Short mmCIF file of C-alpha atoms in Angstrom, two decimals:
data_model
loop_
_atom_site.label_atom_id
_atom_site.label_comp_id
_atom_site.label_asym_id
_atom_site.label_seq_id
_atom_site.Cartn_x
_atom_site.Cartn_y
_atom_site.Cartn_z
CA UNK A 10 146.31 -14.34 43.30
CA UNK A 11 143.42 -11.86 43.37
CA UNK A 12 140.97 -14.67 42.63
CA UNK A 13 142.33 -16.76 45.51
CA UNK A 14 142.04 -13.79 47.88
CA UNK A 15 138.43 -13.23 46.77
CA UNK A 16 137.65 -16.91 47.37
CA UNK A 17 139.08 -16.69 50.89
CA UNK A 18 136.98 -13.58 51.52
CA UNK A 19 133.90 -15.43 50.21
CA UNK A 20 134.42 -18.31 52.67
CA UNK A 21 135.77 -16.13 55.47
CA UNK A 22 134.10 -15.43 58.82
CA UNK A 23 132.01 -12.44 59.81
CA UNK A 24 134.33 -9.78 61.29
CA UNK A 25 132.81 -7.77 64.12
CA UNK A 26 135.46 -5.72 65.89
CA UNK A 27 139.13 -4.80 65.84
CA UNK A 28 140.91 -4.73 69.21
CA UNK A 29 144.09 -2.92 70.11
CA UNK A 30 146.18 -3.50 73.22
CA UNK A 31 147.70 -0.69 75.26
CA UNK A 32 151.16 -1.22 73.78
CA UNK A 33 150.08 -0.89 70.16
CA UNK A 34 149.68 2.43 68.38
CA UNK A 35 146.27 3.54 67.11
CA UNK A 36 145.66 4.16 63.42
CA UNK A 37 144.95 7.73 62.37
CA UNK A 38 141.49 9.01 63.24
CA UNK A 39 141.09 6.52 66.09
CA UNK A 40 143.28 8.12 68.72
CA UNK A 41 142.16 7.56 72.28
CA UNK A 42 140.21 4.41 71.48
CA UNK A 43 141.26 0.90 72.50
CA UNK A 44 139.25 -0.75 69.71
CA UNK A 45 136.58 -0.07 67.14
CA UNK A 46 133.69 -1.81 65.42
CA UNK A 47 134.61 -3.15 62.01
CA UNK A 48 133.15 -0.91 59.29
CA UNK A 49 132.14 -2.91 56.19
CA UNK A 50 131.58 -1.14 52.88
CA UNK A 51 128.01 -0.70 51.67
CA UNK A 52 128.02 -3.84 49.52
CA UNK A 53 129.20 -6.11 52.33
CA UNK A 54 126.89 -4.43 54.83
CA UNK A 55 123.69 -4.91 52.82
CA UNK A 56 124.47 -8.45 51.62
CA UNK A 57 125.45 -9.51 55.14
CA UNK A 58 122.15 -8.11 56.42
CA UNK A 59 120.20 -10.16 53.86
CA UNK A 60 122.06 -13.36 54.80
CA UNK A 61 121.55 -12.61 58.50
CA UNK A 62 117.80 -12.30 58.07
CA UNK A 63 117.75 -15.51 56.04
CA UNK A 64 119.60 -17.29 58.84
CA UNK A 65 117.17 -15.97 61.45
CA UNK A 66 114.14 -17.05 59.39
CA UNK A 67 115.66 -20.50 58.94
CA UNK A 68 116.22 -20.80 62.68
CA UNK A 69 112.65 -19.67 63.38
CA UNK A 70 111.33 -22.21 60.85
CA UNK A 71 113.42 -24.95 62.46
CA UNK A 72 112.06 -24.34 65.96
CA UNK A 73 108.47 -24.03 64.72
CA UNK A 74 108.73 -26.95 62.25
CA UNK A 75 106.52 -29.38 64.26
CA UNK A 76 103.63 -26.90 64.33
CA UNK A 77 104.29 -25.85 60.73
CA UNK A 78 104.26 -29.43 59.46
CA UNK A 79 101.02 -30.18 61.32
CA UNK A 80 99.40 -27.10 59.79
CA UNK A 81 100.56 -27.97 56.26
CA UNK A 82 99.35 -31.57 56.67
CA UNK A 83 95.89 -30.45 57.82
CA UNK A 84 95.66 -28.08 54.85
CA UNK A 85 96.66 -30.85 52.44
CA UNK A 86 99.89 -29.23 51.27
CA UNK A 87 102.09 -32.29 51.95
CA UNK A 88 101.59 -34.10 48.65
CA UNK A 89 103.62 -34.46 45.44
CA UNK A 90 101.52 -31.96 43.47
CA UNK A 91 102.18 -29.26 46.10
CA UNK A 92 105.77 -30.16 47.03
CA UNK A 93 107.20 -29.89 43.49
CA UNK A 94 106.43 -26.16 43.07
CA UNK A 95 107.53 -25.48 46.66
CA UNK A 96 110.87 -27.19 46.00
CA UNK A 97 111.30 -25.03 42.90
CA UNK A 98 110.68 -21.88 44.95
CA UNK A 99 113.13 -23.07 47.60
CA UNK A 100 115.74 -23.80 44.93
CA UNK A 101 115.32 -20.34 43.45
CA UNK A 102 115.74 -18.72 46.87
CA UNK A 103 118.89 -20.78 47.51
CA UNK A 104 120.41 -19.67 44.21
CA UNK A 105 119.60 -16.04 45.04
CA UNK A 106 121.19 -16.38 48.49
CA UNK A 107 124.28 -17.93 46.91
CA UNK A 108 124.51 -14.91 44.61
CA UNK A 109 124.20 -12.60 47.63
CA UNK A 110 127.03 -14.53 49.32
CA UNK A 111 129.21 -14.04 46.22
CA UNK A 112 128.52 -10.31 46.33
CA UNK A 113 129.40 -10.22 50.04
CA UNK A 114 132.72 -11.88 49.22
CA UNK A 115 133.33 -9.22 46.57
CA UNK A 116 132.59 -6.46 49.10
CA UNK A 117 135.02 -7.98 51.61
CA UNK A 118 137.70 -8.32 48.94
CA UNK A 119 137.47 -4.60 48.28
CA UNK A 120 137.95 -3.78 51.98
CA UNK A 121 141.66 -3.51 52.92
CA UNK A 122 140.94 -4.05 56.63
CA UNK A 123 139.17 -7.35 55.93
CA UNK A 124 141.95 -8.44 53.54
CA UNK A 125 144.51 -7.82 56.29
CA UNK A 126 142.41 -9.83 58.75
CA UNK A 127 141.92 -12.81 56.41
CA UNK A 128 145.65 -12.89 55.65
CA UNK A 129 146.47 -13.04 59.38
CA UNK A 130 143.86 -15.78 59.90
CA UNK A 131 145.28 -17.92 57.09
CA UNK A 132 148.83 -17.43 58.34
CA UNK A 133 147.80 -18.45 61.88
CA UNK A 134 146.13 -21.60 60.58
CA UNK A 135 149.31 -22.58 58.79
CA UNK A 136 151.70 -21.58 61.58
CA UNK A 137 150.06 -21.29 64.99
CA UNK A 138 152.88 -19.42 66.74
CA UNK A 139 152.56 -17.06 69.70
CA UNK A 140 153.21 -13.99 67.53
CA UNK A 141 150.56 -15.01 64.97
CA UNK A 142 148.10 -15.79 67.76
CA UNK A 143 148.73 -12.33 69.24
CA UNK A 144 147.97 -10.70 65.88
CA UNK A 145 144.79 -12.77 65.43
CA UNK A 146 143.62 -11.90 68.95
CA UNK A 147 143.20 -8.30 67.77
CA UNK A 148 140.08 -9.38 65.85
CA UNK A 149 136.64 -10.46 67.03
CA UNK A 150 135.08 -12.79 64.44
CA UNK A 151 133.02 -15.97 64.13
CA UNK A 152 134.63 -18.30 66.65
CA UNK A 153 134.06 -21.40 64.50
CA UNK A 154 136.96 -20.17 62.32
CA UNK A 155 139.30 -19.65 65.29
CA UNK A 156 142.22 -22.18 65.36
CA UNK A 157 142.27 -24.52 68.36
CA UNK A 158 144.63 -23.41 71.15
CA UNK A 159 144.48 -26.52 73.33
CA UNK A 160 143.15 -30.05 72.98
CA UNK A 161 142.32 -32.57 75.68
CA UNK A 162 144.37 -35.16 73.78
CA UNK A 163 147.57 -33.18 74.41
CA UNK A 164 147.67 -34.27 78.06
CA UNK A 165 145.35 -37.30 78.34
CA UNK A 166 145.11 -40.77 76.87
CA UNK A 167 141.88 -41.26 74.88
CA UNK A 168 142.01 -45.03 75.52
CA UNK A 169 141.38 -44.46 79.22
CA UNK A 170 137.95 -42.90 78.58
CA UNK A 171 134.61 -44.30 77.61
CA UNK A 172 133.08 -43.25 74.32
CA UNK A 173 130.93 -40.65 76.12
CA UNK A 174 133.85 -39.01 77.90
CA UNK A 175 134.68 -38.41 81.55
CA UNK A 176 132.90 -40.34 84.30
CA UNK A 177 129.66 -39.16 85.92
CA UNK A 178 127.76 -40.38 88.96
CA UNK A 179 124.88 -42.54 87.73
CA UNK A 180 121.61 -43.28 89.55
CA UNK A 181 121.69 -46.74 91.12
CA UNK A 182 119.82 -49.30 88.98
CA UNK A 183 116.94 -51.22 90.52
CA UNK A 184 117.78 -54.90 90.96
CA UNK A 185 115.43 -57.22 89.05
CA UNK A 186 115.44 -60.76 87.79
CA UNK A 187 116.49 -61.40 84.18
CA UNK A 188 113.00 -62.29 82.92
CA UNK A 189 111.41 -59.48 84.89
CA UNK A 190 113.96 -57.05 83.51
CA UNK A 191 113.15 -57.94 79.89
CA UNK A 192 109.40 -57.64 80.46
CA UNK A 193 109.83 -54.35 82.28
CA UNK A 194 112.01 -52.98 79.44
CA UNK A 195 109.31 -53.81 76.90
CA UNK A 196 106.61 -52.32 79.09
CA UNK A 197 108.52 -49.08 79.64
CA UNK A 198 109.77 -48.77 76.04
CA UNK A 199 107.18 -46.10 75.09
CA UNK A 200 108.21 -44.07 78.14
CA UNK A 201 111.88 -44.32 77.12
CA UNK A 202 111.09 -43.15 73.59
CA UNK A 203 108.99 -40.20 74.78
CA UNK A 204 111.67 -39.25 77.35
CA UNK A 205 114.34 -39.26 74.65
CA UNK A 206 112.24 -37.06 72.37
CA UNK A 207 111.43 -34.62 75.18
CA UNK A 208 115.05 -34.35 76.33
CA UNK A 209 116.46 -33.83 72.85
CA UNK A 210 113.80 -31.40 71.63
CA UNK A 211 112.22 -28.78 73.88
CA UNK A 212 113.47 -30.19 77.21
CA UNK A 213 117.10 -29.25 76.66
CA UNK A 214 116.17 -25.84 75.32
CA UNK A 215 113.93 -25.09 78.29
CA UNK A 216 116.66 -26.15 80.69
CA UNK A 217 119.39 -24.25 78.81
CA UNK A 218 117.70 -21.35 76.95
CA UNK A 219 121.13 -19.86 76.27
CA UNK A 220 121.69 -22.60 73.68
CA UNK A 221 118.81 -21.30 71.52
CA UNK A 222 120.16 -19.48 68.47
CA UNK A 223 117.43 -16.82 68.47
CA UNK A 224 118.29 -15.79 72.04
CA UNK A 225 121.98 -15.67 71.19
CA UNK A 226 121.24 -13.51 68.17
CA UNK A 227 119.17 -11.11 70.28
CA UNK A 228 121.98 -10.88 72.86
CA UNK A 229 124.79 -10.57 70.29
CA UNK A 230 125.38 -6.79 70.72
CA UNK A 231 125.57 -7.21 74.49
CA UNK A 232 127.94 -10.18 74.18
CA UNK A 233 130.20 -8.33 71.76
CA UNK A 234 130.32 -5.34 74.07
CA UNK A 235 131.16 -7.54 77.07
CA UNK A 236 133.88 -9.35 75.18
CA UNK A 237 135.39 -6.08 73.97
CA UNK A 238 135.55 -4.86 77.58
CA UNK A 239 137.28 -8.06 78.76
CA UNK A 240 139.89 -7.93 75.99
CA UNK A 241 140.51 -4.18 75.75
CA UNK A 242 140.17 -3.13 79.40
CA UNK A 243 141.09 -6.31 81.29
CA UNK A 244 143.68 -7.62 78.79
CA UNK A 245 141.73 -10.87 78.45
CA UNK A 246 142.98 -13.74 76.27
CA UNK A 247 140.43 -15.69 74.23
CA UNK A 248 141.17 -19.38 73.61
CA UNK A 249 139.49 -22.32 71.90
CA UNK A 250 139.69 -25.65 73.73
CA UNK A 251 138.79 -29.02 72.21
CA UNK A 252 137.11 -31.38 74.70
CA UNK A 253 137.32 -35.18 74.61
CA UNK A 254 133.94 -35.39 72.82
CA UNK A 255 135.14 -33.05 70.06
CA UNK A 256 133.18 -30.02 71.25
CA UNK A 257 134.99 -26.69 70.93
CA UNK A 258 134.82 -24.58 74.11
CA UNK A 259 135.05 -20.78 74.01
CA UNK A 260 137.07 -19.45 76.98
CA UNK A 261 138.37 -16.12 78.28
CA UNK A 262 141.38 -15.83 80.60
CA UNK A 263 142.37 -12.69 82.53
CA UNK A 264 145.84 -13.00 84.07
CA UNK A 265 146.49 -10.98 87.24
CA UNK A 266 149.61 -12.83 88.43
CA UNK A 267 151.94 -9.93 87.59
CA UNK A 268 149.84 -7.34 89.39
CA UNK A 269 150.29 -6.35 93.00
CA UNK A 270 147.91 -7.98 95.44
CA UNK A 271 147.48 -11.33 97.12
CA UNK A 272 144.60 -12.60 94.96
CA UNK A 273 146.28 -12.60 91.56
CA UNK A 274 148.05 -15.93 92.17
CA UNK A 275 144.67 -17.64 92.64
CA UNK A 276 142.73 -18.63 89.54
CA UNK A 277 138.92 -18.50 89.76
CA UNK A 278 137.21 -20.73 87.18
CA UNK A 279 133.67 -19.43 86.61
CA UNK A 280 130.70 -21.63 85.67
CA UNK A 281 127.73 -19.71 84.25
CA UNK A 282 123.97 -20.21 84.55
CA UNK A 283 121.57 -21.71 82.01
CA UNK A 284 121.30 -18.43 80.08
CA UNK A 285 124.64 -16.99 81.15
CA UNK A 286 127.69 -16.21 79.03
CA UNK A 287 131.16 -15.33 80.27
CA UNK A 288 130.97 -12.06 78.33
CA UNK A 289 128.28 -10.70 80.67
CA UNK A 290 128.22 -13.28 83.46
CA UNK A 291 129.71 -13.98 86.86
CA UNK A 292 133.34 -13.41 85.75
CA UNK A 293 132.99 -9.78 86.77
CA UNK A 294 132.67 -10.59 90.48
CA UNK A 295 136.14 -12.16 91.05
CA UNK A 296 137.65 -9.71 88.54
CA UNK A 297 136.67 -6.88 90.89
CA UNK A 298 138.62 -8.62 93.64
CA UNK A 299 141.85 -8.81 91.64
CA UNK A 300 141.76 -12.58 91.02
CA UNK A 301 143.03 -14.25 87.88
CA UNK A 302 139.85 -15.49 86.19
CA UNK A 303 139.03 -18.13 83.58
CA UNK A 304 135.51 -18.06 82.13
CA UNK A 305 133.98 -20.47 79.63
CA UNK A 306 130.72 -20.90 77.75
CA UNK A 307 128.54 -24.01 77.95
CA UNK A 308 128.50 -26.31 74.89
CA UNK A 309 126.15 -24.73 72.35
CA UNK A 310 126.48 -21.24 73.90
CA UNK A 311 127.88 -18.43 71.69
CA UNK A 312 131.31 -19.60 70.46
CA UNK A 313 131.13 -23.10 72.01
CA UNK A 314 129.85 -26.03 69.94
CA UNK A 315 127.75 -29.03 70.97
CA UNK A 316 124.71 -29.38 73.20
CA UNK A 317 124.63 -28.84 76.99
CA UNK A 318 123.73 -32.31 78.25
CA UNK A 319 125.36 -33.34 81.58
CA UNK A 320 128.00 -35.49 79.89
CA UNK A 321 129.01 -32.71 77.49
CA UNK A 322 129.06 -30.24 80.37
CA UNK A 323 131.44 -32.43 82.38
CA UNK A 324 133.65 -33.00 79.33
CA UNK A 325 133.87 -29.23 78.82
CA UNK A 326 134.69 -28.59 82.47
CA UNK A 327 137.42 -31.23 82.33
CA UNK A 328 139.24 -29.65 79.39
CA UNK A 329 138.97 -26.20 81.04
CA UNK A 330 140.75 -27.53 84.14
CA UNK A 331 143.35 -29.34 82.03
CA UNK A 332 143.98 -26.10 80.15
CA UNK A 333 144.36 -24.14 83.39
CA UNK A 334 146.92 -26.59 84.73
CA UNK A 335 148.94 -27.59 81.66
CA UNK A 336 148.77 -24.45 79.53
CA UNK A 337 148.26 -21.57 81.97
CA UNK A 338 150.56 -23.06 84.62
CA UNK A 339 148.32 -23.04 87.71
CA UNK A 340 148.47 -25.75 90.36
CA UNK A 341 145.17 -27.36 91.37
CA UNK A 342 145.74 -26.04 94.90
CA UNK A 343 145.76 -22.50 93.45
CA UNK A 344 142.40 -22.91 91.70
CA UNK A 345 139.03 -21.88 93.14
CA UNK A 346 135.78 -22.76 91.35
CA UNK A 347 132.92 -20.25 91.42
CA UNK A 348 129.51 -21.10 89.98
CA UNK A 349 126.17 -19.40 89.61
CA UNK A 350 122.82 -21.23 89.40
CA UNK A 351 122.92 -24.33 87.16
CA UNK A 352 126.70 -23.92 86.90
CA UNK A 353 126.80 -25.62 90.30
CA UNK A 354 126.56 -28.96 88.49
CA UNK A 355 129.81 -28.57 86.55
CA UNK A 356 131.48 -26.89 89.54
CA UNK A 357 130.59 -29.75 91.90
CA UNK A 358 131.73 -32.25 89.26
CA UNK A 359 135.07 -30.41 89.04
CA UNK A 360 135.81 -30.55 92.77
CA UNK A 361 134.63 -34.17 92.95
CA UNK A 362 136.95 -35.18 90.10
CA UNK A 363 139.84 -32.93 91.15
CA UNK A 364 139.77 -32.98 94.98
CA UNK A 365 143.02 -30.98 95.21
CA UNK A 366 141.14 -27.85 94.07
CA UNK A 367 141.49 -25.12 96.70
CA UNK A 368 137.84 -24.19 97.32
CA UNK A 369 134.32 -23.98 95.90
CA UNK A 370 131.81 -21.11 95.94
CA UNK A 371 128.22 -21.82 94.81
CA UNK A 372 125.89 -18.87 94.29
CA UNK A 373 122.12 -19.44 93.92
CA UNK A 374 122.64 -23.16 93.25
CA UNK A 375 120.36 -26.11 93.94
CA UNK A 376 120.84 -29.66 95.17
CA UNK A 377 118.96 -31.57 92.47
CA UNK A 378 117.11 -30.66 89.28
CA UNK A 379 114.19 -33.07 89.77
CA UNK A 380 112.17 -31.08 92.39
CA UNK A 381 112.47 -27.94 90.24
CA UNK A 382 111.37 -29.83 87.12
CA UNK A 383 108.38 -31.34 88.91
CA UNK A 384 107.13 -27.94 90.10
CA UNK A 385 106.58 -26.67 86.52
CA UNK A 386 105.01 -29.86 85.14
CA UNK A 387 101.53 -31.35 85.75
CA UNK A 388 101.34 -33.97 88.51
CA UNK A 389 100.12 -36.52 85.98
CA UNK A 390 103.50 -36.21 84.22
CA UNK A 391 105.51 -37.05 87.36
CA UNK A 392 106.71 -40.55 86.28
CA UNK A 393 107.69 -39.27 82.83
CA UNK A 394 109.46 -36.18 84.20
CA UNK A 395 111.30 -38.27 86.80
CA UNK A 396 112.52 -40.74 84.18
CA UNK A 397 113.55 -38.00 81.74
CA UNK A 398 115.53 -36.06 84.35
CA UNK A 399 117.25 -39.08 85.83
CA UNK A 400 118.11 -40.56 82.43
CA UNK A 401 119.13 -37.47 80.43
CA UNK A 402 119.40 -34.41 82.70
CA UNK A 403 120.53 -35.75 86.05
CA UNK A 404 122.02 -32.61 87.59
CA UNK A 405 122.80 -34.16 90.98
CA UNK A 406 124.93 -31.36 92.40
CA UNK A 407 124.52 -32.33 96.08
CA UNK A 408 125.61 -35.91 95.47
CA UNK A 409 128.75 -34.71 93.70
CA UNK A 410 129.44 -32.04 96.30
CA UNK A 411 129.49 -34.63 99.10
CA UNK A 412 132.46 -36.31 97.39
CA UNK A 413 134.58 -33.18 97.93
CA UNK A 414 136.64 -32.68 101.10
CA UNK A 415 137.65 -29.05 100.70
CA UNK A 416 136.20 -25.69 101.82
CA UNK A 417 132.74 -24.79 100.48
CA UNK A 418 130.70 -21.58 100.59
CA UNK A 419 127.03 -21.48 99.60
CA UNK A 420 125.37 -18.14 98.79
CA UNK A 421 121.57 -18.09 99.08
CA UNK A 422 119.43 -15.40 97.44
CA UNK A 423 116.67 -14.54 99.92
CA UNK A 424 114.29 -13.40 97.14
CA UNK A 425 115.17 -16.15 94.68
CA UNK A 426 112.29 -16.81 92.27
CA UNK A 427 113.95 -19.53 90.18
CA UNK A 428 115.17 -22.29 92.51
CA UNK A 429 112.21 -22.16 94.92
CA UNK A 430 109.54 -24.84 94.58
CA UNK A 431 106.63 -22.62 95.67
CA UNK A 432 107.53 -18.94 95.27
CA UNK A 433 110.13 -16.29 96.19
CA UNK A 434 108.16 -15.34 99.29
CA UNK A 435 108.64 -18.86 100.73
CA UNK A 436 112.33 -18.87 101.59
CA UNK A 437 112.10 -22.39 103.02
CA UNK A 438 111.33 -23.79 99.56
CA UNK A 439 114.68 -22.54 98.26
CA UNK A 440 116.62 -25.64 97.12
CA UNK A 441 119.81 -24.03 98.39
CA UNK A 442 118.57 -25.00 101.87
CA UNK A 443 118.53 -28.66 100.84
CA UNK A 444 122.02 -28.33 99.40
CA UNK A 445 123.30 -27.03 102.74
CA UNK A 446 121.52 -29.68 104.79
CA UNK A 447 122.73 -32.56 102.60
CA UNK A 448 126.32 -31.32 102.78
CA UNK A 449 126.28 -30.87 106.57
CA UNK A 450 124.49 -34.19 107.13
CA UNK A 451 127.22 -35.95 105.17
CA UNK A 452 130.16 -34.13 106.77
CA UNK A 453 128.88 -33.96 110.37
CA UNK A 454 126.30 -36.76 110.83
CA UNK A 455 126.58 -36.81 114.65
CA UNK A 456 125.90 -33.08 114.86
CA UNK A 457 123.06 -33.15 112.35
CA UNK A 458 120.57 -35.02 114.52
CA UNK A 459 116.88 -34.10 114.45
CA UNK A 460 117.51 -31.31 116.96
CA UNK A 461 120.46 -29.97 114.98
CA UNK A 462 118.44 -29.97 111.76
CA UNK A 463 115.56 -28.22 113.55
CA UNK A 464 117.87 -25.47 114.78
CA UNK A 465 119.29 -24.95 111.28
CA UNK A 466 115.81 -24.84 109.74
CA UNK A 467 114.86 -22.11 112.20
CA UNK A 468 117.94 -20.15 111.09
CA UNK A 469 117.18 -20.78 107.40
CA UNK A 470 113.65 -19.46 107.85
CA UNK A 471 115.05 -16.03 108.73
CA UNK A 472 114.59 -13.68 105.77
CA UNK A 473 116.99 -10.92 106.85
CA UNK A 474 120.14 -10.39 108.91
CA UNK A 475 118.22 -9.16 111.97
CA UNK A 476 116.14 -12.34 112.15
CA UNK A 477 119.24 -14.46 111.56
CA UNK A 478 121.04 -12.81 114.45
CA UNK A 479 117.99 -13.25 116.68
CA UNK A 480 117.85 -17.01 116.00
CA UNK A 481 121.61 -17.33 116.45
CA UNK A 482 121.58 -15.50 119.80
CA UNK A 483 118.53 -17.43 121.04
CA UNK A 484 120.60 -20.62 120.96
CA UNK A 485 123.48 -18.79 122.71
CA UNK A 486 126.06 -19.99 120.20
CA UNK A 487 129.64 -19.61 121.44
CA UNK A 488 131.77 -19.24 118.32
CA UNK A 489 135.10 -19.64 120.16
CA UNK A 490 133.94 -22.88 121.78
CA UNK A 491 132.74 -24.27 118.43
CA UNK A 492 136.06 -23.47 116.76
CA UNK A 493 138.04 -25.08 119.60
CA UNK A 494 135.92 -28.26 119.43
CA UNK A 495 136.37 -28.61 115.68
CA UNK A 496 140.06 -27.68 115.79
CA UNK A 497 140.71 -30.20 118.55
CA UNK A 498 138.93 -32.96 116.63
CA UNK A 499 140.87 -32.19 113.45
CA UNK A 500 144.22 -32.04 115.27
CA UNK A 501 143.72 -35.31 117.10
CA UNK A 502 142.33 -37.34 114.20
CA UNK A 503 142.89 -35.41 110.93
CA UNK A 504 140.49 -37.63 109.04
CA UNK A 505 138.39 -37.23 105.93
CA UNK A 506 134.70 -36.42 106.10
CA UNK A 507 132.35 -37.62 107.50
CA UNK A 508 133.49 -36.67 110.99
CA UNK A 509 132.18 -38.21 114.19
CA UNK A 510 132.49 -34.94 116.13
CA UNK A 511 129.46 -34.38 118.35
CA UNK A 512 129.06 -38.06 119.20
CA UNK A 513 129.45 -37.55 122.95
CA UNK A 514 128.13 -34.00 123.01
CA UNK A 515 125.14 -32.63 124.88
CA UNK A 516 121.98 -31.65 123.04
CA UNK A 517 122.72 -27.97 123.57
CA UNK A 518 126.28 -28.40 122.27
CA UNK A 519 125.11 -30.12 119.10
CA UNK A 520 122.61 -27.34 118.42
CA UNK A 521 125.28 -24.69 118.87
CA UNK A 522 127.70 -26.53 116.61
CA UNK A 523 125.03 -27.10 113.95
CA UNK A 524 124.14 -23.40 113.82
CA UNK A 525 127.79 -22.38 113.83
CA UNK A 526 128.54 -24.66 110.86
CA UNK A 527 125.45 -23.51 108.96
CA UNK A 528 126.52 -19.87 109.24
CA UNK A 529 130.06 -20.69 108.15
CA UNK A 530 128.95 -22.75 105.13
CA UNK A 531 126.18 -20.41 103.95
CA UNK A 532 125.66 -16.68 103.71
CA UNK A 533 122.56 -14.83 102.54
CA UNK A 534 122.36 -12.20 99.84
CA UNK A 535 119.20 -10.10 99.89
CA UNK A 536 118.38 -10.20 96.19
CA UNK A 537 116.66 -12.06 93.36
CA UNK A 538 118.17 -14.89 91.32
CA UNK A 539 119.60 -12.92 88.39
CA UNK A 540 121.09 -9.91 90.19
CA UNK A 541 124.89 -9.83 89.66
CA UNK A 542 126.74 -10.72 92.84
CA UNK A 543 128.79 -7.74 94.11
CA UNK A 544 132.34 -8.49 95.14
CA UNK A 545 131.50 -7.46 98.72
CA UNK A 546 129.39 -10.64 98.94
CA UNK A 547 132.10 -12.85 97.42
CA UNK A 548 134.57 -14.46 99.80
CA UNK A 549 136.86 -17.44 100.08
CA UNK A 550 135.12 -20.28 101.95
CA UNK A 551 135.73 -20.80 105.66
CA UNK A 552 138.18 -23.43 106.79
CA UNK A 553 139.85 -24.46 110.02
#
């Protein structure tokens, strides 16, 4: 029995923190605290430190392996006479690390707190009941060992999906003759190979730096602190979801439905940026407003597995929505999606695929990845960058957004330094402008004539609220008249977008309506890209 317990401790996960809810009593010596950092004994602490450094060095070697191999080849080290002794050294190090792991298991076995934790974990794996899950939720440990709480297969038929997963909008293929198509495929084969290598090596990591292990390791204390706050102060519930591609998605749900206030019955699903985690991300904004909130981490981020390619991102978003509806009990009409930065891709996919969703809020988001990718690459690489983005990283948020019929709010950062194609001082190069224009041009094509677009561009060029008001008043926009025109059109026809409102309108009327719609669909926030959005700037989108 003792040997089996030691073996479980040897294979067990790294324990980081012990949580306690408000209802539970505190152990002696910890009065007044809602949770505490797990205290390993000296043997476990030192052995775990050695294994942690070994893991970090391995990760560093992995990311630098191309340069390292080139250096070793130039020095003549890649040959049988050199590799044999190196392999012996590596083998010796592996044996030593295995011995360190055995000692760590021994240290854990001698710690009563870890023994209690591993017993609860094993019991939960065997019998995943609500009471066992509640006991396990009191511990923060390696999420790979956490039992799955919800699987996509529980509510969907796998036969209805393609091998990749849920459906995505694909770029339209160029029509060619059969013979021409074969010749063109052979001619562009080198480009396809290079694009694949770029996308699956440094391209993905540049686009999603949060998936890099070294960054996650550096942010680990901050992430643990943020998670402890969500669980111990906000009564958050951590869950593991299994997407249709097999990726495990780390989520955090804060339920406010039992609290007083009108916002608790609305669930806000948050989509983070390319280096954002729910532990320290945009979840905090709707939480301040009293909403029920569901946050999740991208595939490959912190507790989530996989890699954050567009298909995996959409698969993850799909299982999050399924979980919200079938396990948490929310209706789609009670769900609002809120996204920051690159999270606008998964958010726009969600509202496109689930049009019954109540509303969408996009903060510091862009219309398309390609212009932003081209700005950081040499002009000579343009064909290669275009092919790589369209084939492997086609984050076409505007195209997906135009498929949605519900209320939308866009928040533009006036000092944004990330999604501008020239610099933060040039507010007109902010790709949020293009997102607004594409949405309005699709929904109100008769209003968005050349004159309407010109009026909106003048308003978008304003860098502060005073300039905005000056542009708005210069066109003498009558808000009441604009509302009555739109309300009358909706009452008489009640049709889906695009609307033909503005077809028989004067030039002045179209300008007024264009500016009115622009101000309703977008609001400015005087800040840089990464500044957390205060709740005072967060609002439900406008609707008639």
